[in-house]
Amino acid sequence: FFFGSNDVTNPGSMDYSSCVGSQLKYLVQSLTKQNFNANATEIDKLLVTFGIEATRFLLGHLVQEMHSGDLLEVSHRENLKLRLLNLVLSRLPKEVNFISLASEVLDEVQVGGASQPASKCEFLTQLCRALNLPLVVQLSVGLGLSHSYNPANQREGIQFLKNKLGEVTANVVKTLPDNVLHHLLHFISNSQVFSESERTLLNLESLRQSLLSLNSLSASVREITSSKKKRDSETTRLVNDLSDNLSLAGLIDEMGYVVTGSKQAFMALVDLLPNLSAQNIAQAVGLLSMNQGGVADNESLDVHNCFMAVCTNTKQDTPMLGLGSAAFSPSSWNADIFVTCINERYTIDWREVIRSLDYPEFRLTSGRGLAAILNLYKRATGEPMPVDPLFGKWQNRTGQLQLLQQLPSAPPDLIDWSCSGAPNIRQVCLDGLPRMMHTQYPAWSCLEYIETLLNIADQEHQATARAVFEHAAGPMRACPDLLVITLMQAQPKRQALHHELIHALLPPYIVGHATSPHVAQVIPHLINNSPKALAEGLLHCTGPALPLEKVVDFAIEHQFFQPLLTHCTKPTYIVSLTTTAAVRGAFNLREWMSNLLMGPTPMVTKRAITRALLRITEAAVAAAAERQMQGTP
C-alpha cells in the first residue's frame, strides 16, 4: 500500500490505501481530551485491519509531526500526539519485523538543520527522554536505526545502542522479548562494531554470555526448549524477587490516579505482586485515603502507558488505546477497580487490613480520608466497617488518634459501632435513660472508643485528644449527659484526661447548675449503676469549683453519704466528710467511729482514719485556743 497520496483533495487521484492514510491523519489532527478514546478506538481498528503498512504510516506521521512541531520539550508533555506516539512505540517490540519498521520511519527524520537535533543519535535520545520510553522500546528503535540502508544512519544507531548498553543488566536481559533478544545478541556478537577498549568498558562478553544463556542462534530445538524453560523459570524468580521488593503503595504513588483508571491497568499491576499481605494492602489503602487531593502529576499517564506496554506480552492482548475518557485524565481514585482487583487476586481479611493501618507513615488529616477508607471497606465486603480494629494500643498513636477524631461524624450506614463478632466491644449502660441516646450518639455510647481516646492522651497527644471532646460538635456540648455517664463507666489505663473531663463535667450536676435535657435522670443513674466511680469523681472534683460542704449536702440529699464513705479510698477525705456532716448535725460521728473500730474494716484502714481524725481534732483544738487567746469568738 501507499498511504500518503500527495493529492488527497482530488478523488480521482486517490486509491483505497490513500483514503486510509487520510483517515489516520484526520484522527490524529482532531485529537482532543474529549474524543481521545473514540479516536483511539478508530485508529486501533485501522491498524488491526491494514497491518504493518498502516502502523508504518502512523509512526512516520507522528514522528514527523513531533519533529516539525518541536514537541520534544518538557513543556509539551501534555500534547496528545506525543501520548499517541508513546503508545504506538511501546507496541514496537511486539512486531515481528520491528527492525525494518523502525529503520524506515527513522530514515525519514531530518537532522542537522536549524532548531533540529544535530544527529539521529541525539534525536533518539531526546525522543526516549521526552516519552519516558521503557528500555526495551529504546533498544528496539536503536536496533532499527542500526540496520538502516544509510551508512550514516547505521553509525548513529550503533552509537545510540552503545550508549544504552550500560543500562542492560542481567535482570533486564531476562525480561526482553525473544525478537529483541535475538537482534541484540547479533549486535553484541559483531566484532566490527566495537573496539577492544569498548568491549572491555561495556563488559560485553559478560552480557553476551547472559544473552547466550537464554537463547542461541545455533541451538537445537531441544536446546531452545530447554533454554526457554530456564528463561521462564528465571523470569518467574525475577518477578517473585521484584514482588518482595516492590510496594503496592509505592507503585500507586508513582503512577497516580491513572493506575486505577482501568481494571486492566490495575490488574496488570497486582499481577506483579503475587504475595500481597494485609499489611501491604493497608499501606495502599492508607495512601489512597491520605491523597484524596491527588498525587498524580503530568507524567503519570506516560508512566501508565509505558507500564501497560511492558505488562502485555502479546500483540493482540488488548486494543492499543483501550483507555476510557475517565481513565485518560482521572481526578480521583476508582475504589471499585481497586477492591475488585484485590478481591479477585487475593483472599483478604479486610478487618485485618483496617487493623494494619497501624504503620508509621499513616496519617489522616480530613474527613475525606476516612470516607475513602469506609467506602473501600463497604465495597470490598458489602458490610459497614467495624470499629474494633481501630481500638486498643497502636504503635502509630498519631495516626490512630487522627482516625478516632473523624469517627463520630461517619455515616451510620458505613460504620458498625456494635461490631458483630467482637464481644469485647462494650456499650454504655443507660438504665433509666432514653435508649435513643445509643442510636443518636453511637460513638459516645462505645466504652472502647472512649477508653482508647483517654489512653492515647499522653503528654504529646493530650491536647488533641481533649479537643475531640471539647470542639463545637463534641460530646461536652452535644450530649453532656451521655458523656458523664460513659466517663463514669470507662476504665482507662491513663487517668490524666479522664480526671480532667470528669472535673469539668461533674460539678454542675452536684451543685444543681446543669441544664442538659436529661439532667434529672443522670444522678440517680450514677448512684445506682456507678457508685464507686461517682465517689471517686467527687473526691477528685472537691475544691474551689465544688466545695466540700456542697458534696456533703449532695450526698445527704440523695442518700449517698454512706456509699460515699464506703467507696472513698482516701482516709483524710473520709474524715473531712464525716466531721463536716457531724458539725451540720446530719451525722453521728461517735457512733460511726465506734462501728468502724469494732467492725470488720481492715486494721490498716482503721489506723489511717484514726490518725486523720486525730490530726483534724488537734488542728481544731489549736485553732480554738488561738481564737481564745485573741478574744475571737
XYZ file of C-alpha atoms in Angstrom, residues 42-605:
564
model
C -10.883 4.017 15.376
C -7.095 4.188 14.966
C -6.720 0.768 16.531
C -9.304 -0.722 14.161
C -7.430 0.688 11.164
C -4.092 -0.689 12.391
C -5.561 -4.135 13.002
C -7.279 -4.156 9.602
C -4.425 -2.828 7.444
C -1.488 -4.236 9.404
C 2.146 -3.235 9.199
C 1.755 -0.616 6.459
C -0.807 1.300 8.472
C 1.439 1.128 11.528
C 4.422 2.347 9.485
C 2.415 5.255 8.097
C 1.077 6.252 11.527
C 4.528 6.068 13.135
C 6.084 8.122 10.370
C 3.340 10.717 10.504
C 3.552 11.072 14.293
C 7.361 11.309 14.278
C 7.277 13.997 11.589
C 4.556 15.900 13.438
C 6.584 15.807 16.610
C 9.822 16.701 14.855
C 8.416 19.596 12.840
C 6.413 20.916 15.789
C 9.390 20.804 18.156
C 7.353 18.820 20.672
C 10.279 17.203 22.473
C 10.429 19.939 25.100
C 9.138 19.113 28.574
C 6.512 21.856 28.264
C 4.778 19.782 25.562
C 4.339 16.645 27.706
C 0.566 17.079 27.623
C 0.443 17.057 23.795
C -1.955 14.317 22.728
C 0.144 13.372 19.702
C 3.067 12.596 21.997
C 0.870 10.362 24.083
C -0.355 8.593 20.983
C 3.212 8.157 19.732
C 4.189 6.795 23.143
C 1.588 4.053 22.849
C 2.449 3.143 19.261
C 6.179 2.931 20.026
C 5.502 0.880 23.148
C 3.976 -1.791 20.878
C 7.009 -1.810 18.615
C 8.919 -4.700 20.315
C 5.904 -6.962 19.740
C 6.097 -6.525 15.962
C 7.937 -9.398 14.277
C 9.566 -7.068 11.736
C 10.169 -4.182 14.129
C 13.690 -3.681 12.726
C 12.592 -2.653 9.234
C 9.626 -0.731 10.621
C 11.777 1.427 12.904
C 14.518 1.793 10.281
C 12.188 3.124 7.567
C 10.493 5.582 9.920
C 13.740 6.968 11.360
C 15.414 7.245 7.955
C 12.885 9.951 7.067
C 13.743 12.138 10.063
C 15.734 15.241 9.135
C 18.502 16.397 11.476
C 21.264 18.980 11.486
C 19.095 21.900 10.410
C 18.021 24.988 12.296
C 16.319 24.107 15.611
C 16.857 20.415 14.812
C 18.892 17.822 16.713
C 22.473 17.615 15.499
C 22.276 13.871 14.784
C 19.914 10.899 14.683
C 21.510 9.633 17.894
C 20.696 12.913 19.627
C 17.172 12.821 18.197
C 16.573 9.319 19.580
C 17.951 10.360 22.964
C 15.564 13.321 23.113
C 12.685 11.154 21.914
C 13.216 8.485 24.574
C 13.601 11.066 27.306
C 10.531 13.069 26.252
C 8.317 9.979 26.059
C 9.903 8.226 29.048
C 10.104 5.031 26.978
C 10.921 1.684 28.601
C 14.422 0.361 27.905
C 13.087 -2.470 25.726
C 11.473 0.103 23.404
C 14.642 2.205 23.350
C 16.672 -0.850 22.351
C 14.141 -1.648 19.620
C 14.330 1.775 17.956
C 18.120 1.748 18.301
C 18.362 -1.671 16.659
C 16.095 -0.435 13.884
C 18.271 2.593 13.125
C 21.454 0.487 13.272
C 20.054 -1.641 10.406
C 19.388 1.345 8.149
C 20.461 1.156 4.484
C 22.060 4.565 5.003
C 25.603 4.065 6.413
C 25.441 7.366 8.299
C 22.194 6.347 9.970
C 23.698 2.942 10.797
C 26.533 4.645 12.655
C 24.066 6.827 14.554
C 22.020 3.777 15.563
C 25.150 1.921 16.681
C 26.241 4.893 18.778
C 22.807 5.115 20.391
C 22.897 1.403 21.261
C 26.379 1.754 22.731
C 25.045 4.498 24.983
C 22.228 2.220 26.123
C 24.194 -0.996 26.682
C 25.370 0.231 30.069
C 21.751 0.040 31.252
C 21.270 -3.572 30.106
C 21.790 -5.636 33.249
C 21.377 -9.383 33.655
C 17.898 -8.859 35.090
C 16.907 -6.630 32.158
C 18.074 -9.328 29.739
C 15.683 -11.821 31.327
C 12.700 -9.595 30.550
C 13.451 -8.909 26.868
C 11.103 -10.352 24.192
C 12.624 -13.091 22.028
C 12.832 -10.986 18.866
C 14.642 -8.122 20.628
C 16.874 -10.636 22.410
C 17.819 -12.264 19.087
C 18.830 -8.997 17.397
C 20.640 -7.694 20.479
C 22.712 -10.892 20.637
C 23.638 -10.482 16.986
C 24.604 -6.871 17.595
C 26.769 -7.713 20.629
C 28.486 -10.528 18.744
C 29.503 -8.276 15.805
C 33.219 -7.736 16.415
C 33.412 -4.969 13.795
C 31.114 -2.677 15.752
C 33.182 -2.412 18.938
C 36.811 -1.685 19.648
C 38.608 -3.778 22.234
C 38.514 -0.930 24.732
C 34.757 -0.554 24.219
C 34.173 -4.283 24.655
C 36.101 -4.141 27.913
C 34.468 -0.929 29.115
C 30.943 -2.170 28.410
C 31.698 -5.671 29.735
C 30.235 -7.074 26.522
C 31.481 -10.621 26.946
C 29.571 -10.981 30.188
C 26.472 -9.507 28.552
C 26.883 -11.820 25.564
C 27.068 -14.840 27.846
C 23.897 -13.671 29.594
C 22.168 -13.497 26.222
C 23.515 -16.860 25.109
C 22.320 -18.465 28.321
C 18.768 -17.562 27.306
C 18.850 -18.106 23.551
C 21.325 -19.118 20.837
C 21.325 -18.759 17.090
C 22.866 -22.187 16.667
C 20.923 -24.013 19.362
C 18.994 -27.165 18.553
C 15.242 -27.399 19.091
C 15.842 -29.302 22.323
C 18.356 -26.691 23.499
C 15.998 -23.860 22.625
C 13.166 -25.566 24.513
C 15.433 -26.117 27.500
C 16.644 -22.532 27.285
C 13.079 -21.249 27.154
C 12.136 -23.274 30.228
C 15.177 -21.905 32.012
C 14.272 -18.410 30.939
C 10.675 -18.834 32.121
C 11.959 -20.104 35.444
C 14.369 -17.191 35.743
C 11.619 -14.738 34.829
C 9.318 -16.212 37.469
C 12.082 -15.951 40.043
C 12.770 -12.379 38.992
C 9.094 -11.444 39.320
C 8.994 -13.015 42.774
C 12.143 -11.127 43.760
C 10.637 -7.909 42.450
C 7.373 -8.529 44.289
C 9.317 -8.890 47.531
C 10.969 -5.517 46.969
C 8.122 -3.639 45.303
C 5.457 -1.898 47.317
C 1.891 -1.705 46.051
C 1.555 1.656 47.757
C 4.823 2.840 46.206
C 3.710 1.857 42.704
C 0.346 3.561 43.152
C 2.072 6.674 44.466
C 4.401 6.715 41.451
C 1.662 6.269 38.847
C -1.069 8.402 40.397
C -4.790 8.334 39.632
C -4.351 6.618 36.267
C -3.345 3.353 37.948
C -6.991 2.799 38.893
C -8.220 4.316 35.641
C -8.949 0.888 34.188
C -9.323 -2.623 35.555
C -6.774 -3.914 33.042
C -4.144 -1.459 34.257
C -4.583 -2.201 37.941
C -4.865 -5.955 37.361
C -1.578 -5.883 35.463
C -0.013 -4.127 38.428
C -1.282 -6.539 41.092
C -0.176 -9.479 38.936
C 3.389 -8.298 39.572
C 2.803 -8.704 43.313
C 1.584 -12.266 43.902
C 2.293 -12.299 47.631
C 0.456 -9.248 48.932
C -0.380 -9.340 52.631
C -2.974 -7.431 54.615
C -0.171 -5.076 55.665
C 0.750 -4.340 52.023
C -2.852 -3.625 51.112
C -3.317 -1.491 54.232
C -0.461 0.751 53.118
C -2.133 1.144 49.716
C -5.464 1.936 51.399
C -3.656 4.436 53.598
C -2.071 6.076 50.564
C -5.441 6.406 48.838
C -7.005 7.915 51.958
C -4.122 10.332 52.547
C -4.130 11.598 48.966
C -7.742 12.459 48.272
C -6.436 15.731 46.842
C -4.290 13.873 44.301
C -0.738 12.625 43.852
C -0.846 12.414 40.069
C 1.349 14.749 38.089
C 1.563 15.493 34.386
C 3.771 12.495 33.754
C 1.523 9.917 35.384
C -0.258 8.959 32.157
C 3.095 8.477 30.421
C 4.162 6.149 33.235
C 0.823 4.345 32.930
C 1.148 3.879 29.171
C 4.712 2.568 29.382
C 3.711 0.258 32.201
C 0.840 -1.154 30.154
C 3.108 -1.636 27.159
C 5.603 -3.794 29.017
C 2.946 -5.694 31.006
C 1.097 -7.027 27.949
C 3.040 -9.936 26.487
C 1.293 -10.410 23.161
C 0.332 -8.090 20.385
C -3.347 -8.975 20.496
C -3.785 -8.857 24.268
C -5.695 -5.566 24.278
C -6.502 -2.716 21.928
C -3.609 -0.303 21.684
C -5.530 2.594 23.168
C -8.138 0.982 25.360
C -8.191 3.914 27.737
C -11.616 5.325 28.515
C -12.084 9.040 28.747
C -12.346 8.814 32.532
C -9.054 6.960 32.703
C -7.326 9.388 30.370
C -7.344 12.238 32.858
C -8.870 10.922 36.097
C -9.269 13.253 39.044
C -9.871 10.659 41.750
C -9.153 7.072 42.724
C -11.520 4.411 41.395
C -12.381 2.453 44.538
C -14.434 -0.126 42.623
C -11.490 -1.105 40.428
C -9.139 -1.220 43.427
C -11.249 -3.561 45.555
C -12.450 -5.669 42.610
C -8.903 -6.485 41.513
C -7.692 -7.109 45.065
C -10.609 -9.440 45.829
C -10.192 -11.332 42.548
C -6.485 -11.956 43.060
C -6.193 -12.452 46.820
C -8.075 -13.892 49.767
C -8.047 -10.956 52.131
C -9.313 -10.420 55.682
C -10.379 -6.793 55.318
C -10.774 -6.403 59.069
C -7.067 -7.229 59.319
C -6.362 -4.664 56.582
C -8.002 -1.966 58.719
C -6.043 -3.104 61.767
C -2.848 -2.932 59.696
C -3.281 0.795 59.110
C -1.090 0.930 62.193
C 2.113 1.634 60.247
C 4.488 4.577 60.888
C 3.672 6.736 57.853
C -0.111 6.616 58.153
C -1.846 9.939 58.760
C -5.449 11.062 58.317
C -5.975 14.806 58.205
C -9.514 15.116 56.843
C -12.929 13.514 56.845
C -12.493 12.734 53.141
C -9.718 10.333 54.047
C -11.920 8.426 56.474
C -14.735 8.407 53.912
C -12.356 6.789 51.417
C -11.461 4.030 53.895
C -15.096 3.390 54.835
C -16.188 3.250 51.196
C -13.365 0.871 50.280
C -14.339 -1.473 53.105
C -18.041 -1.355 52.167
C -17.254 -2.104 48.515
C -14.862 -4.901 49.447
C -17.099 -6.696 51.955
C -20.614 -5.401 51.382
C -20.787 -4.521 55.083
C -20.142 -1.399 57.175
C -16.665 -1.210 58.663
C -16.385 -2.464 62.266
C -14.662 -0.041 64.614
C -12.917 -2.549 66.869
C -9.710 -2.789 64.715
C -9.145 0.904 65.457
C -9.204 0.448 69.233
C -6.578 -0.784 71.648
C -2.906 0.124 71.645
C -1.381 1.138 68.309
C 2.269 1.847 67.664
C 1.317 4.811 65.461
C -0.618 6.748 68.091
C -0.793 9.922 65.998
C -2.408 8.139 63.060
C -4.772 6.278 65.383
C -5.869 9.494 67.096
C -6.481 11.168 63.736
C -8.718 8.250 62.757
C -10.605 8.347 66.049
C -11.159 12.101 65.678
C -13.168 11.556 62.498
C -15.218 8.530 63.596
C -18.158 10.282 65.343
C -19.117 12.075 62.115
C -19.037 8.895 59.982
C -22.314 7.958 58.211
C -24.107 5.207 60.174
C -24.505 3.010 57.076
C -20.723 2.864 56.611
C -19.598 2.074 60.156
C -20.564 -0.657 62.605
C -20.359 0.503 66.229
C -21.854 -2.733 67.550
C -19.018 -4.774 65.983
C -20.795 -8.062 65.410
C -18.441 -10.886 66.276
C -16.371 -8.734 68.639
C -17.755 -9.450 72.145
C -15.111 -7.255 73.787
C -16.854 -4.113 72.484
C -18.875 -2.768 75.428
C -21.765 -0.340 75.144
C -22.545 2.042 77.990
C -25.338 1.039 80.370
C -28.174 3.573 80.120
C -30.659 2.157 82.635
C -33.211 4.814 83.458
C -32.333 6.976 80.440
C -33.809 7.099 76.915
C -32.486 4.308 74.675
C -32.380 6.751 71.759
C -29.148 8.143 73.227
C -27.435 4.972 71.965
C -28.537 5.423 68.385
C -28.247 9.205 68.331
C -24.650 9.242 69.581
C -23.182 5.763 68.931
C -19.566 6.901 69.298
C -20.101 8.319 72.777
C -22.002 5.198 73.827
C -18.998 2.989 72.998
C -16.792 2.444 76.039
C -13.862 1.089 73.985
C -13.865 4.247 71.882
C -13.808 6.500 74.972
C -11.137 4.408 76.695
C -8.906 4.345 73.609
C -9.088 8.142 73.324
C -8.235 8.531 77.006
C -5.346 6.054 76.807
C -3.821 7.859 73.812
C -3.791 11.137 75.747
C -0.140 11.119 76.762
C 1.853 14.344 77.020
C 2.225 14.603 73.224
C -1.398 13.880 72.332
C -3.410 15.120 75.333
C -4.411 18.472 73.801
C -5.566 16.812 70.570
C -7.481 14.115 72.444
C -9.126 16.735 74.670
C -10.214 18.686 71.590
C -12.176 15.641 70.386
C -14.405 16.065 73.447
C -14.472 19.872 73.567
C -14.911 21.036 69.957
C -18.157 22.638 68.781
C -19.783 19.353 67.738
C -18.141 17.367 70.519
C -19.964 15.493 73.288
C -19.336 18.070 76.030
C -21.733 20.343 74.135
C -23.842 17.907 72.132
C -24.533 15.201 74.733
C -23.030 16.018 78.165
C -25.490 13.696 79.962
C -24.335 10.710 77.922
C -20.673 11.679 78.212
C -20.632 11.978 82.001
C -22.320 8.573 82.288
C -19.853 6.998 79.846
C -16.858 8.540 81.617
C -18.089 7.111 84.917
C -18.241 3.623 83.382
C -14.955 3.875 81.481
C -11.831 2.269 82.923
C -8.847 3.742 81.059
C -5.283 2.872 81.978
C -4.225 6.508 81.614
C -6.063 8.727 84.106
C -4.993 12.329 83.436
C -7.523 13.325 80.769
C -10.162 11.111 82.375
C -9.956 13.069 85.637
C -9.773 16.366 83.767
C -13.017 15.703 81.891
C -14.867 14.486 84.983
C -13.638 17.577 86.845
C -15.190 19.740 84.119
C -18.464 17.819 83.768
C -19.494 16.544 87.207
C -19.645 19.662 89.475
C -22.629 21.311 87.680
C -24.678 18.150 88.305
C -23.719 18.174 92.015
C -24.460 21.839 92.692
C -27.607 21.891 90.534
C -26.343 24.117 87.719
C -26.589 21.591 84.887
C -29.259 22.400 82.283
C -28.910 19.468 79.853
C -32.037 17.573 78.673
C -31.736 14.511 80.926
C -30.100 16.074 83.974
C -32.799 14.765 86.327
C -32.034 11.148 85.392
C -28.232 11.387 85.427
C -27.604 11.483 89.201
C -29.992 8.600 90.060
C -28.394 6.579 87.260
C -24.874 7.218 88.579
C -25.851 6.361 92.153
C -27.463 3.078 91.103
C -25.015 1.965 88.401
C -21.652 3.627 89.109
C -21.462 4.372 92.866
C -17.734 3.725 93.161
C -16.887 5.872 90.125
C -19.166 8.639 91.435
C -17.436 8.544 94.830
C -14.006 8.788 93.183
C -15.288 11.585 90.944
C -16.497 13.587 93.944
C -13.130 13.073 95.626
C -11.210 14.422 92.608
C -13.644 17.297 91.987
C -13.748 18.634 95.546
C -12.126 22.051 95.577
C -12.922 25.638 94.576
C -15.425 24.548 91.917
C -17.059 22.011 94.241
C -16.672 22.865 97.956
C -16.709 20.041 100.480
C -19.909 21.383 102.033
C -21.686 21.040 98.660
C -20.519 17.442 98.384
C -21.869 16.681 101.864
C -25.197 18.357 101.096
C -25.469 16.425 97.826
C -24.644 13.087 99.454
C -27.129 13.589 102.272
C -29.895 14.794 99.927
C -29.541 11.776 97.626
C -28.927 9.285 100.461
C -25.472 8.663 99.077
C -23.449 9.582 102.164
C -22.816 6.055 103.433
C -21.942 4.666 99.940
C -19.643 7.657 99.509
C -17.766 6.728 102.697
C -17.693 3.063 101.679
C -16.222 3.653 98.210
C -13.877 6.503 99.088
C -10.231 5.402 99.329
C -8.654 8.496 100.917
C -8.789 8.484 104.766
C -8.366 12.255 105.160
C -11.258 12.882 102.757
C -13.454 10.416 104.663
C -12.739 12.196 107.941
C -13.383 15.593 106.335
C -16.746 14.367 105.081
C -17.794 12.869 108.411
C -16.714 15.820 110.549
C -18.400 18.315 108.219
C -21.603 16.288 108.303
C -21.353 15.983 112.106
C -20.973 19.738 112.543
C -24.162 20.164 110.493
C -25.938 17.721 112.776
C -26.548 15.318 109.934
C -24.160 12.607 111.047
C -23.328 10.812 114.311
C -19.538 10.830 114.346
C -19.194 8.954 117.678
C -21.437 6.095 116.522
C -19.694 5.883 113.184
C -16.241 5.714 114.800
C -17.403 3.053 117.237
C -18.812 0.909 114.435
C -15.678 1.450 112.394
C -13.323 0.357 115.147
C -15.445 -2.608 116.205
C -16.375 -3.731 112.715
C -14.576 -5.811 110.043
C -12.809 -2.833 108.478
C -9.143 -3.708 107.781
C -6.761 -2.617 110.520
C -4.722 -0.530 108.101
C -7.812 1.499 107.203
